[in-house]
XYZ file of C-alpha atoms in Angstrom:
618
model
C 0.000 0.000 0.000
C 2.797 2.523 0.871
C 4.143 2.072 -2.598
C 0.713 2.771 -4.297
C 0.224 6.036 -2.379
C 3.005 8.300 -4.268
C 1.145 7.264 -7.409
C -2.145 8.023 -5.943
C -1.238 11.293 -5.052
C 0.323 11.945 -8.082
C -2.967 10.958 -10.432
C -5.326 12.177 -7.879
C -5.332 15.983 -9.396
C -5.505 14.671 -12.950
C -8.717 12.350 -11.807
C -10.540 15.116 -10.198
C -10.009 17.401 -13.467
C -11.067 14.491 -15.202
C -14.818 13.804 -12.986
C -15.352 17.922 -12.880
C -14.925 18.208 -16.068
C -17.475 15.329 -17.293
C -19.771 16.775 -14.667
C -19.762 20.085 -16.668
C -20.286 18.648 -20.155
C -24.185 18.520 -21.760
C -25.273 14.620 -21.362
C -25.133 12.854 -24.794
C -28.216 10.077 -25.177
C -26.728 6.760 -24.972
C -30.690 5.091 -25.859
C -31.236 2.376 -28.484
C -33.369 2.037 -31.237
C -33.170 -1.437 -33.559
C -29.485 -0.791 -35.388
C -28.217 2.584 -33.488
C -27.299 3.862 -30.239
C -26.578 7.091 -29.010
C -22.964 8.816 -29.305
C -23.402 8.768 -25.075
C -23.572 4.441 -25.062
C -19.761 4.861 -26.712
C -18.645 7.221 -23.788
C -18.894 4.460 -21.326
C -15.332 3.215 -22.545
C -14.304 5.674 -25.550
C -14.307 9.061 -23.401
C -11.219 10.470 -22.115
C -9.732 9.170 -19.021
C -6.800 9.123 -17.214
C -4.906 6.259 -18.562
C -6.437 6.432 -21.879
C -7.413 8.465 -24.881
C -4.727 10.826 -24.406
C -1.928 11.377 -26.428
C 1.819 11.318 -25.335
C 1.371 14.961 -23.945
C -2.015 13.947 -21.791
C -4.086 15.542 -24.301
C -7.515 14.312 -24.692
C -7.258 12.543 -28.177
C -10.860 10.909 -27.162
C -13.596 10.221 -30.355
C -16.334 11.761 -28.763
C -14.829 14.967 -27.147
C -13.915 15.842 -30.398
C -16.440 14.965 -32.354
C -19.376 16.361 -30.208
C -18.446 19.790 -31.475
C -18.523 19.070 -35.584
C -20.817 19.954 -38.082
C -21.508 16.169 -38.030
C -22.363 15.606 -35.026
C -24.438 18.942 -35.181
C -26.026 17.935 -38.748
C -29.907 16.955 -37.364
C -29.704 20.360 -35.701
C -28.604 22.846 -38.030
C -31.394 25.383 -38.500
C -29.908 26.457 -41.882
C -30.602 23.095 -42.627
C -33.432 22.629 -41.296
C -35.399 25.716 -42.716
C -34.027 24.774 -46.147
C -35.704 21.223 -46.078
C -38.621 23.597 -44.977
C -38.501 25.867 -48.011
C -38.186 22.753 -50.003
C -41.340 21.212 -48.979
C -42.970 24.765 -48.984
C -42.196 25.094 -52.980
C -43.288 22.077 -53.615
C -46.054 20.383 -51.200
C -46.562 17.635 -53.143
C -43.272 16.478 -52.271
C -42.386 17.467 -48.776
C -42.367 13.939 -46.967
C -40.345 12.381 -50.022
C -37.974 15.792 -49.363
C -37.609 15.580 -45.434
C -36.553 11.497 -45.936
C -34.149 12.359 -48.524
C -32.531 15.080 -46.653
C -32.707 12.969 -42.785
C -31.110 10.212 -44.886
C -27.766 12.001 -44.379
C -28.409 14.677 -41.616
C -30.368 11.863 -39.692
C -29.174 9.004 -40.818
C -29.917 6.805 -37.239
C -33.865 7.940 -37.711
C -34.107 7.865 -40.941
C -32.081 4.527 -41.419
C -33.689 2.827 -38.784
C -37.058 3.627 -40.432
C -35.820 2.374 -44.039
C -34.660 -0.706 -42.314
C -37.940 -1.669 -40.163
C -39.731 -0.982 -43.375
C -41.331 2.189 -41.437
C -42.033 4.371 -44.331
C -40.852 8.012 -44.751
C -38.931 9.534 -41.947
C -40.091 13.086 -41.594
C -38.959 16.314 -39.702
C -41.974 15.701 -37.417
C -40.488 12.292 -36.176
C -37.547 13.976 -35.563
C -38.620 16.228 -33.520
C -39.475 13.880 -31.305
C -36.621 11.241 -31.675
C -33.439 11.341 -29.457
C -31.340 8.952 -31.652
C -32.462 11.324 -34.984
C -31.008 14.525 -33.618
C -27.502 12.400 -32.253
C -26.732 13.137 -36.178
C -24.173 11.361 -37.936
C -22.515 9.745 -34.818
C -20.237 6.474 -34.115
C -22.611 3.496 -34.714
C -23.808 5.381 -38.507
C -20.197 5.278 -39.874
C -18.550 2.447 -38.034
C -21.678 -0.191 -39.714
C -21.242 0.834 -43.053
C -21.074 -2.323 -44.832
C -21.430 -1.582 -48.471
C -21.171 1.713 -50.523
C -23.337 0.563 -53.400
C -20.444 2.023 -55.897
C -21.554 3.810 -58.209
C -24.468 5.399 -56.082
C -24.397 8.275 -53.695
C -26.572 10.982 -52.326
C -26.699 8.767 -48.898
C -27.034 5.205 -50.042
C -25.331 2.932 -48.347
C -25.529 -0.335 -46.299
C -25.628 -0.921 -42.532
C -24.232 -4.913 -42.090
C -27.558 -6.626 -40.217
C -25.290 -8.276 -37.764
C -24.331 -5.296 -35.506
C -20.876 -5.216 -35.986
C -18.543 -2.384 -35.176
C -16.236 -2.055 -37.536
C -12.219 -0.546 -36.699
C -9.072 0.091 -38.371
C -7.493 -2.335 -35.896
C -6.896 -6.374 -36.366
C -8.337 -8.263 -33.875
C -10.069 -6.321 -31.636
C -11.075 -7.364 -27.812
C -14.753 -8.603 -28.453
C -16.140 -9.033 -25.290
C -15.680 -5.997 -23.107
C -17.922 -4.022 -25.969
C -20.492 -7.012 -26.824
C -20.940 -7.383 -23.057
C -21.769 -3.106 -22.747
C -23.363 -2.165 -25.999
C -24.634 -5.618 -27.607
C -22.252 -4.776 -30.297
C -19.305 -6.473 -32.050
C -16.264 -4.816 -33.148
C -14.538 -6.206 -36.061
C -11.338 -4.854 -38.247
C -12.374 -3.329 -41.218
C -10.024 -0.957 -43.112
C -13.002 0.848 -45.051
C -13.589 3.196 -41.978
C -10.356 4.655 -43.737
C -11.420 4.555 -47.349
C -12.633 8.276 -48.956
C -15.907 6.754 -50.659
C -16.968 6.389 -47.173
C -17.499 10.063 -46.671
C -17.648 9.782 -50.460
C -21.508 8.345 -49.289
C -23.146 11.523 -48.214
C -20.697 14.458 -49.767
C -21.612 13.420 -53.542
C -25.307 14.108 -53.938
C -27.472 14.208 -56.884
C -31.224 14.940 -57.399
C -34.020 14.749 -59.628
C -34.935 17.816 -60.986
C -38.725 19.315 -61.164
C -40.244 21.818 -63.655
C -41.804 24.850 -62.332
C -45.389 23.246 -62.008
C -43.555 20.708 -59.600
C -43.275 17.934 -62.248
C -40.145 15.834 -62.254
C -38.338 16.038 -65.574
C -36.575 12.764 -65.313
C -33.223 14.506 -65.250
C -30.500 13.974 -62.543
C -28.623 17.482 -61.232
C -25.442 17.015 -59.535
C -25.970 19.286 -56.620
C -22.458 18.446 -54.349
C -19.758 16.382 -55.932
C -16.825 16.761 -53.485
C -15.567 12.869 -53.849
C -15.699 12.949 -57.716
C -13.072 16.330 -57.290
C -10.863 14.606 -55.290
C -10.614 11.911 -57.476
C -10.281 13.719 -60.242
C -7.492 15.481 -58.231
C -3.371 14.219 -57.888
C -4.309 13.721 -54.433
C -5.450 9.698 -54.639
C -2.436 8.693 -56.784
C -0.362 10.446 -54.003
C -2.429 8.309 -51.097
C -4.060 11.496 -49.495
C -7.731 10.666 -48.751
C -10.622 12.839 -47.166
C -9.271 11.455 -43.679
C -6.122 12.038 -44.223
C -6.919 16.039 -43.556
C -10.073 15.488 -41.918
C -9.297 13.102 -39.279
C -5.083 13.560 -39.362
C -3.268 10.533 -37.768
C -0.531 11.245 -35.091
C 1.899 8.382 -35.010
C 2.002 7.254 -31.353
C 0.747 4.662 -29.097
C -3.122 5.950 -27.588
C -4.897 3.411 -25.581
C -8.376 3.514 -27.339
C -10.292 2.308 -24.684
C -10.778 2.696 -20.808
C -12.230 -0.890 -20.154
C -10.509 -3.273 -19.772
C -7.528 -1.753 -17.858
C -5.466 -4.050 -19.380
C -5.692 -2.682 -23.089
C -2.734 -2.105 -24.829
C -2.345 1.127 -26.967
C -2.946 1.465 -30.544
C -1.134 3.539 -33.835
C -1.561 5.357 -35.982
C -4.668 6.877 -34.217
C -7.386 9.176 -36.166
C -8.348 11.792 -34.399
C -12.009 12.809 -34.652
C -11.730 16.154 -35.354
C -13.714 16.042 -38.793
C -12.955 19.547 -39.305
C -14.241 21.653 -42.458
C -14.914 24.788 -43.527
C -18.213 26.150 -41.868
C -16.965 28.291 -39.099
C -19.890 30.448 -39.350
C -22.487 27.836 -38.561
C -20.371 26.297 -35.409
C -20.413 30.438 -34.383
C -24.102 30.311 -34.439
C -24.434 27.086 -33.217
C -22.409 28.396 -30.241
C -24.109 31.794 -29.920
C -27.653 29.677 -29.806
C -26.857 26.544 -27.708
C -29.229 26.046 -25.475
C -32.104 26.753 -28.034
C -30.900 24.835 -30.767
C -30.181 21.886 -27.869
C -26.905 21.355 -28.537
C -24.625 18.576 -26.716
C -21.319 20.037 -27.205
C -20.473 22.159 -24.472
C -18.880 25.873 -25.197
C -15.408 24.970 -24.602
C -15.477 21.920 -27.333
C -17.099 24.230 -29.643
C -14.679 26.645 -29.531
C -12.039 24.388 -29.636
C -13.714 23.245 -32.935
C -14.348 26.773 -34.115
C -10.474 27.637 -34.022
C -9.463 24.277 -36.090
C -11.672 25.678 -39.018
C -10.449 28.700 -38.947
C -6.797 27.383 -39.083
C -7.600 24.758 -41.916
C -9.657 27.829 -43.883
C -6.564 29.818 -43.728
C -3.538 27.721 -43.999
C -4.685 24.564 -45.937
C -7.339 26.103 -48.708
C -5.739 28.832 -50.893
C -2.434 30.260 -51.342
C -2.523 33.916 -52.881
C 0.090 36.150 -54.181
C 0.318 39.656 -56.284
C 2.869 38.242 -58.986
C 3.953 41.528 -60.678
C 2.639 45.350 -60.476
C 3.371 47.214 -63.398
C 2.563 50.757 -65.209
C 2.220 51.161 -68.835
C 0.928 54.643 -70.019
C -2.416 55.993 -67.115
C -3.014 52.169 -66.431
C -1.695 49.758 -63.504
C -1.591 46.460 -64.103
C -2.218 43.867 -61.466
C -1.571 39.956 -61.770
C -2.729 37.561 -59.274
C -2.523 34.046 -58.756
C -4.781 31.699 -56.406
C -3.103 28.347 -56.177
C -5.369 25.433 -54.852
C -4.095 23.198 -51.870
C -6.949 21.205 -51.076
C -8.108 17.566 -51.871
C -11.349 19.081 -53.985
C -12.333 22.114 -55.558
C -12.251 25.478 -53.536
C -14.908 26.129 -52.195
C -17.024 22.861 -52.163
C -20.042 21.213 -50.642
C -23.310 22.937 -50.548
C -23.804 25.556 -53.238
C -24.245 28.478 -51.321
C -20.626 28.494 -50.386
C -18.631 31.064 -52.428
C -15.203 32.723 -52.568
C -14.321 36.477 -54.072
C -11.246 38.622 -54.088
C -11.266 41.935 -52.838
C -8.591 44.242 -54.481
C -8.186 47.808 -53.508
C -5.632 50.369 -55.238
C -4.471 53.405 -53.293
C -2.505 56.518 -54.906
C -0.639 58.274 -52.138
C -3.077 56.852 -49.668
C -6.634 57.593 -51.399
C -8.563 54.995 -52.474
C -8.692 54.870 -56.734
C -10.331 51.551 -57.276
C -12.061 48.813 -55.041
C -13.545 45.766 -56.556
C -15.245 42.917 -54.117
C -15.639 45.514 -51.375
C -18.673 44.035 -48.525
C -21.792 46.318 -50.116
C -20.810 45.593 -53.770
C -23.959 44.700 -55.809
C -22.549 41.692 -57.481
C -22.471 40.063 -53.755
C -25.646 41.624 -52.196
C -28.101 41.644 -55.162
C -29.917 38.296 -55.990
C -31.039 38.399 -59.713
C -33.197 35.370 -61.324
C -32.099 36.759 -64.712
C -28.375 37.667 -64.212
C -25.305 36.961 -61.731
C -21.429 37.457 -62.123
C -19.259 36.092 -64.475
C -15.340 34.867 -64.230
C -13.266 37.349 -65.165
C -9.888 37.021 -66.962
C -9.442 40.424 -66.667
C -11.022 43.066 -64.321
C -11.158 47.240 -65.551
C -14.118 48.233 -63.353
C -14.659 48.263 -59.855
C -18.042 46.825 -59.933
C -16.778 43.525 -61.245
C -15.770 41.008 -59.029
C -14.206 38.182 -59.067
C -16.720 35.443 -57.419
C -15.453 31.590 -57.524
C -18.808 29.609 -57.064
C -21.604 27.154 -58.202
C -24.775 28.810 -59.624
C -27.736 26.713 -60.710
C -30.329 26.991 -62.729
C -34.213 26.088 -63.035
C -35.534 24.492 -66.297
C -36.004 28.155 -67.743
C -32.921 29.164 -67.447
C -32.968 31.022 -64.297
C -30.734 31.205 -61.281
C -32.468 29.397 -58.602
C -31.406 28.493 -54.463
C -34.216 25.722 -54.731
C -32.560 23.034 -54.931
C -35.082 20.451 -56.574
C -35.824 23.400 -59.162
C -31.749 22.649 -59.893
C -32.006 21.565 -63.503
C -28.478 22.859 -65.443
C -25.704 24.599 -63.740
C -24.931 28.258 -65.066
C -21.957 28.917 -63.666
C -19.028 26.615 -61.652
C -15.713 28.512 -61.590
C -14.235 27.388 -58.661
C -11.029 26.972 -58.235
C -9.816 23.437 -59.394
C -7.695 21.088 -57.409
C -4.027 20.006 -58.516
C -4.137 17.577 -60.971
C -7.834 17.876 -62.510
C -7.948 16.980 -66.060
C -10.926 17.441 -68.615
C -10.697 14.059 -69.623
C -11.021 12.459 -66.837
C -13.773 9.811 -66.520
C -15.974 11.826 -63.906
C -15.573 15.422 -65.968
C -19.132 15.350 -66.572
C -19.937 15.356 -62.909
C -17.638 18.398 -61.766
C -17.055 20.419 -65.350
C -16.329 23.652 -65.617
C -19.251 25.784 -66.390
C -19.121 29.485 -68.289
C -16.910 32.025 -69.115
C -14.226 29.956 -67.249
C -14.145 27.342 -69.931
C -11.967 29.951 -71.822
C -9.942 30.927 -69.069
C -6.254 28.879 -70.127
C -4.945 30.092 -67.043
C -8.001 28.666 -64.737
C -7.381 25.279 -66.208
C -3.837 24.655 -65.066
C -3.345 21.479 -63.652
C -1.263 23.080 -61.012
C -4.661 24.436 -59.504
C -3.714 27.459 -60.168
C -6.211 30.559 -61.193
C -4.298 33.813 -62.620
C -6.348 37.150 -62.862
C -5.486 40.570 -63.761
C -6.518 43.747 -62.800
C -6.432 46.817 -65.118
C -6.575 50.321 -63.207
C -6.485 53.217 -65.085
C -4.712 55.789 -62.318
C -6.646 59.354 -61.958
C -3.457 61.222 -62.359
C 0.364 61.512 -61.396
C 1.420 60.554 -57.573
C 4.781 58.822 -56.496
C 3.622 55.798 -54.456
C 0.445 53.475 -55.604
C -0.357 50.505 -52.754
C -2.426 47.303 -53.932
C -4.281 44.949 -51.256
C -5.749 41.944 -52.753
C -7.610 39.522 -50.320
C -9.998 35.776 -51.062
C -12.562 35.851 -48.644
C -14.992 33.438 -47.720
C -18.431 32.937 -46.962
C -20.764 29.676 -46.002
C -23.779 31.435 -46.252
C -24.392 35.017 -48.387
C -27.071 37.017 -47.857
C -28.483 36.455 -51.291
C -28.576 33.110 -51.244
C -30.997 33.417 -48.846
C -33.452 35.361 -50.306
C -35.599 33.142 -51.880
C -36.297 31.197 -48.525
C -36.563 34.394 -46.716
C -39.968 34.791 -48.443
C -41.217 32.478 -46.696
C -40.199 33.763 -42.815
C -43.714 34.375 -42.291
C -45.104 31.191 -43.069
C -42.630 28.640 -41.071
C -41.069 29.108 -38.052
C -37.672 27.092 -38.870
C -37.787 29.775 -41.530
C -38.136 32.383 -39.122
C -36.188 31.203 -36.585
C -32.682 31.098 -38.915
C -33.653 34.536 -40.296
C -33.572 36.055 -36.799
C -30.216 33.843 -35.912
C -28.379 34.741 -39.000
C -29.250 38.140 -38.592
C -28.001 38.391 -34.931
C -24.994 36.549 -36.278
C -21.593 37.881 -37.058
C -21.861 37.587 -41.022
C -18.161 38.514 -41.427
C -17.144 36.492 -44.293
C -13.461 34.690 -43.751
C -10.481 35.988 -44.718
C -9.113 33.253 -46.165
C -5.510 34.966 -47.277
C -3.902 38.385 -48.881
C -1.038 40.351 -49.827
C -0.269 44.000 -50.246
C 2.270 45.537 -52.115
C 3.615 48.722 -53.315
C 5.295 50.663 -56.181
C 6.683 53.637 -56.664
C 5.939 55.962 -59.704
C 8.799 57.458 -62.043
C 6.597 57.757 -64.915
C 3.271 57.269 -66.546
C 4.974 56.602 -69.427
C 7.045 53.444 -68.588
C 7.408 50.835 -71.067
C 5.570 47.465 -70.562
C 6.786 44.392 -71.820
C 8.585 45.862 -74.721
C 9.018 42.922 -76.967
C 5.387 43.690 -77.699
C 4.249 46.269 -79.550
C 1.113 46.859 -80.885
C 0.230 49.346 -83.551
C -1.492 51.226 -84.758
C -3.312 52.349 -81.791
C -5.799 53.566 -82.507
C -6.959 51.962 -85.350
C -9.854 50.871 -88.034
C -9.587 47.133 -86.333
C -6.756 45.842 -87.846
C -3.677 46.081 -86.079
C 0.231 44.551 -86.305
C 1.421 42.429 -83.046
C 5.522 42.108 -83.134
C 7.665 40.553 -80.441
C 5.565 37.586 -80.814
C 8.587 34.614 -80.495
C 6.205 31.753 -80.295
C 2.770 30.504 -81.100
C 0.429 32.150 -78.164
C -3.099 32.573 -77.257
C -4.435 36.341 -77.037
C -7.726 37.820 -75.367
C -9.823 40.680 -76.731
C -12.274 42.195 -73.703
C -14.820 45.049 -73.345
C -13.874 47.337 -70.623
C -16.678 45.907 -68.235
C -14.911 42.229 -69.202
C -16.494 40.591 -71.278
C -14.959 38.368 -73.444
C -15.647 39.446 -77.500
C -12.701 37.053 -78.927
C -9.803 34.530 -78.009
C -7.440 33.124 -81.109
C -3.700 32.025 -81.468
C -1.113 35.066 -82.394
C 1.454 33.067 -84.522
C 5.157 34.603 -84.953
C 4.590 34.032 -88.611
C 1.624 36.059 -89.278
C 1.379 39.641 -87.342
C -1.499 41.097 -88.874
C -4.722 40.613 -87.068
C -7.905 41.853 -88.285
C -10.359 41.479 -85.200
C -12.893 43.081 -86.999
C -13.934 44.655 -83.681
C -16.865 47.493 -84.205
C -15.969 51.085 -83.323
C -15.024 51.774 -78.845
C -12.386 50.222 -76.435
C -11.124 47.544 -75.741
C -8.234 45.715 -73.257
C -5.818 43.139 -75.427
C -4.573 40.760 -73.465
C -1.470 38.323 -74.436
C -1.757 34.896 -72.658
C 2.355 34.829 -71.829
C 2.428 32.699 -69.010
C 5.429 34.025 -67.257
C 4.053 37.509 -67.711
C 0.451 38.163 -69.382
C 1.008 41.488 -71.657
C -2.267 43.827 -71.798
C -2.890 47.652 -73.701
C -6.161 48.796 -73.865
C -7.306 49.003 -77.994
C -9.055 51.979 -79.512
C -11.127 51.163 -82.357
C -12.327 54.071 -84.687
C -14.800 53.872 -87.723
C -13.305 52.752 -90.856
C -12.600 55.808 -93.357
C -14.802 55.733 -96.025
């Protein structure tokens, strides 16, 4: 006994931490329905203790701490979500209950599932209400059953094995401690580790209705994150969704508290499941106890900083690659280089990216494109939204990387089962996407950034360049260029805002998101500076163009090898792309009388001059 009581002393402070801290935490269920239990049934051995799940350091590594706090855990009580299934059903009536299973399927999956599998019918928002399993939301006894994917269907179909077993990344596993506690049997299965498993839920199509609520027979591809990672360099270099989603430290952890005896485990996945929606954990935080939440403040914070340091160190890199003055006009090039597994940003398709560049001459502002107010981020339009740019001259254009889609008349739409075509998908590919690649046809390219050469770099790299003609003389001009971020935009949100009045999920996100910090996320930036000798400096002289102005037809020379050239309005639009040849110099672009900017596609240094077209002389 006297040799026990130096270590008893020693563990007692880390014990009581350990029960005052559990005391403080929100209960998680640990019920049982036919197939699932409750995230709190897996606490009785996979919760953090004091001689196990902690790392080397006596960190708590456990499943469930970390996970409590995720979008995941979180997904059955999202009210974005759920007044979106509610504007769903609204639009269309006739298909409400069909909607609500669909959408529980992967929000709910241990309702919904368990319905499907007693052969319950439809699983509805209604039962959820009401069902303490349901609102547990995608928790350890959904993904650890998984039996079968079903390859080559998604959108939340999948198979739970009908013999309760647990399945682990570990061989043989001690069977008896957890079939003697939960009724379940763990088995080793390396699939908990395989992609397509979140590949299940994060790929969705549906079936698209006309206006009059009738289905068209077509299929829309409304999330495809697993199709862009694999059409991404990141499976042939063995990096999966878990891989940055649930990152392995390479040490020992003892997994489980019972028995005593267990020996430790590695590599170990930490259940962080971090993403990218750090506004929603914000309001999920701000509104805890309403929204019911099991996480505890502390976890959620904890949860709240990991996004924010995966948004901002793992997403984009950005960089101002050259300034430069030719003649009253600074030139700005840009470059946004990819570093995630998928396309940037992904997921649901209110999620968008823009840059923000502002120009300052001697410390007054000249030009600002993408700032908060601008109308091409605030202003919801059925008939129009913004295009990519290749090349930005006005401050009302911005640059907006995102996924628009439209109804079966050709107008943008947030209803997602009035999703028939998509109008616009510019963001920014991953390294390694190729256009031929089997699944192109789930995650193309849609609109003006078809034509973009730079966009489609397989380095997942996006160039853009801003034009800025400068008011006058000055000797120092300062450029700030930053990607920000946003889960949910204002405008999105429009078209279910009509309906506050009529639902009170509606309502009850309207009044949280507008209490909420809507902030978007600075994802990264750079500033930089040059100073002014002349307005008159010399850009890129190899090229010259002439004459300038001109009746349309102009001479290019410097041109050393076959390149691609761009012909824009001044608002951006593209009017013509072709190949400049070092044989042939002549081009007649046949342009009608105004200006224009004339961009050469160099790829070390893209060469623009703004073109002045006059009316032929008779």
């Amino acid at each position: 006994m006297k040799k026990l009581l130096p270590f008893l002393f020693a563990a007692f402070p880390l014990l009581l931490g350990f029960v005052i801290h559990q005391r403080s935490l929100p209960v998680l269920p640990s019920d049982s329905n036919t197939w699932f239990s409750g995230s709190g049934l897996c606490v009785l051995c996979h919760d953090t203790h004091p001689t196990a799940m902690r790392d080397s350091e006596g960190n708590d590594v456990s499943p469930v701490s970390q996970w409590r706090s995720t979008m995941l855990a979180n997904a059955s009580k999202d009210p974005f979500w759920l007044a979106k299934v509610k504007h769903e059903g609204l639009v269309n009536p006739s298909h409400q209950e069909g909607l609500e299973n669909t959408c529980t399927r992967c929000h709910a999956p241990m309702g919904m599932m368990n319905a499907f599998m007693n052969e319950s019918g439809n699983y509805t928002l209604d039962q959820l209400s009401d069902d303490v399993i349901g609102k547990d939301g995608i928790s350890c006894t959904v993904c650890h059953q998984v039996s079968n994917f079903n390859f080559p269907e998604f959108s939340g179909v999948f198979e739970i094995n009908l013999d309760k077993e647990i399945y682990g990344p570990y061989p043989d596993p001690l069977v008896q401690q957890m079939f003697a506690n939960t009724g379940y049997t763990p088995v080793y299965n390396d699939q908990i580790n395989n992609s397509r498993l979140c590949g299940s839920c994060h790929t969705l199509f549906t079936h698209s209705v006309f206006e009059d609520g009738e289905y068209t027979g077509e299929v829309f591809v409304e999330q495809a994150m697993y199709h862009e990672w694999e059409n991404s360099r990141y499976p042939s270099d063995n990096i999966g969704c878990q891989t940055c989603h649930m990152p392995r430290i390479e040490e020992p952890v003892v997994i489980s508290s019972r028995p005593g005896f267990l020996g430790p485990r590695e590599p170990y996945g930490l259940h962080t499941l971090t993403g990218g929606n750090a506004f929603m954990l914000q309001l999920l935080k701000d509104n805890h106890e309403e929204l019911g939440i099991h996480s505890g403040q502390e976890f959620l914070q904890k949860t709240i900083e990991r996004t924010y340091e995966l948004l901002t160190n793992e997403t984009i890199d950005l960089s101002i690659d050259n300034l430069d003055i030719v003649n009253d006009t600074l030139y700005v090039e840009v470059s946004l280089k990819n570093k995630a597994g998928h396309k940037f940003p992904t997921g649901f398709p209110s999620r968008r990216a823009y840059l923000e560049c502002l120009v300052e001459l001697d410390g007054n502002s000249v030009f600002h494109s993408g700032y908060r107010d601008a109308a091409a981020l605030t202003v919801f339009d059925i008939h129009s939204f913004e295009p990519h740019h290749e090349v930005i001259s006005d401050p009302e254009q911005v640059q907006i990387y995102e996924f628009v889609m439209g109804n079966t008349e050709g107008e943008v739409t947030t209803v997602l089962e009035r999703a028939h075509i998509p109008l616009k998908d510019n963001r920014i590919l991953p390294q390694g996407f190729h256009h031929d690649h089997p699944n192109y046809d789930t995650v193309q390219v849609v609109g003006n950034a078809v034509y973009d050469l730079d966009y489609h770099s397989v380095e997942g790299i996006d160039r853009i360049t801003y034009a800025v003609k400068l008011p006058g003389i000055g000797s120092e001009v300062s450029v700030s260029v930053k990607l920000h971020f946003e889960t949910v935009p204002e405008s999105w949100l429009q078209q279910m805002f009509a309906f506050t009045d009529v639902d009170e999920d509606i309502d009850r996100f309207r009044q949280m998101y507008e209490a909420a910090d809507n902030t978007p996320v600075l994802i990264a930036s750079e500033t930089q500076s040059i100073i002014i000798t002349s307005l008159k400096e010399s850009r890129h002289s190899q090229y010259i163009v002439y004459p300038n102005p001109s009746d349309g037809n102009i001479y290019v020379d410097g041109i050393d090898v076959d390149t691609y050239y761009t012909i824009h309005t001044l608002d951006g639009r593209l009017v013509r792309r072709d190949v400049l040849t070092r044989d042939v110099n002549m081009l007649r672009t046949q342009l009608s009388p105004g200006e224009y900017l004339f961009v050469i596609q160099d790829k070390q240094r893209p060469f623009s001059t703004k073109l002045i077209v006059r009316p032929a002389t008779p």
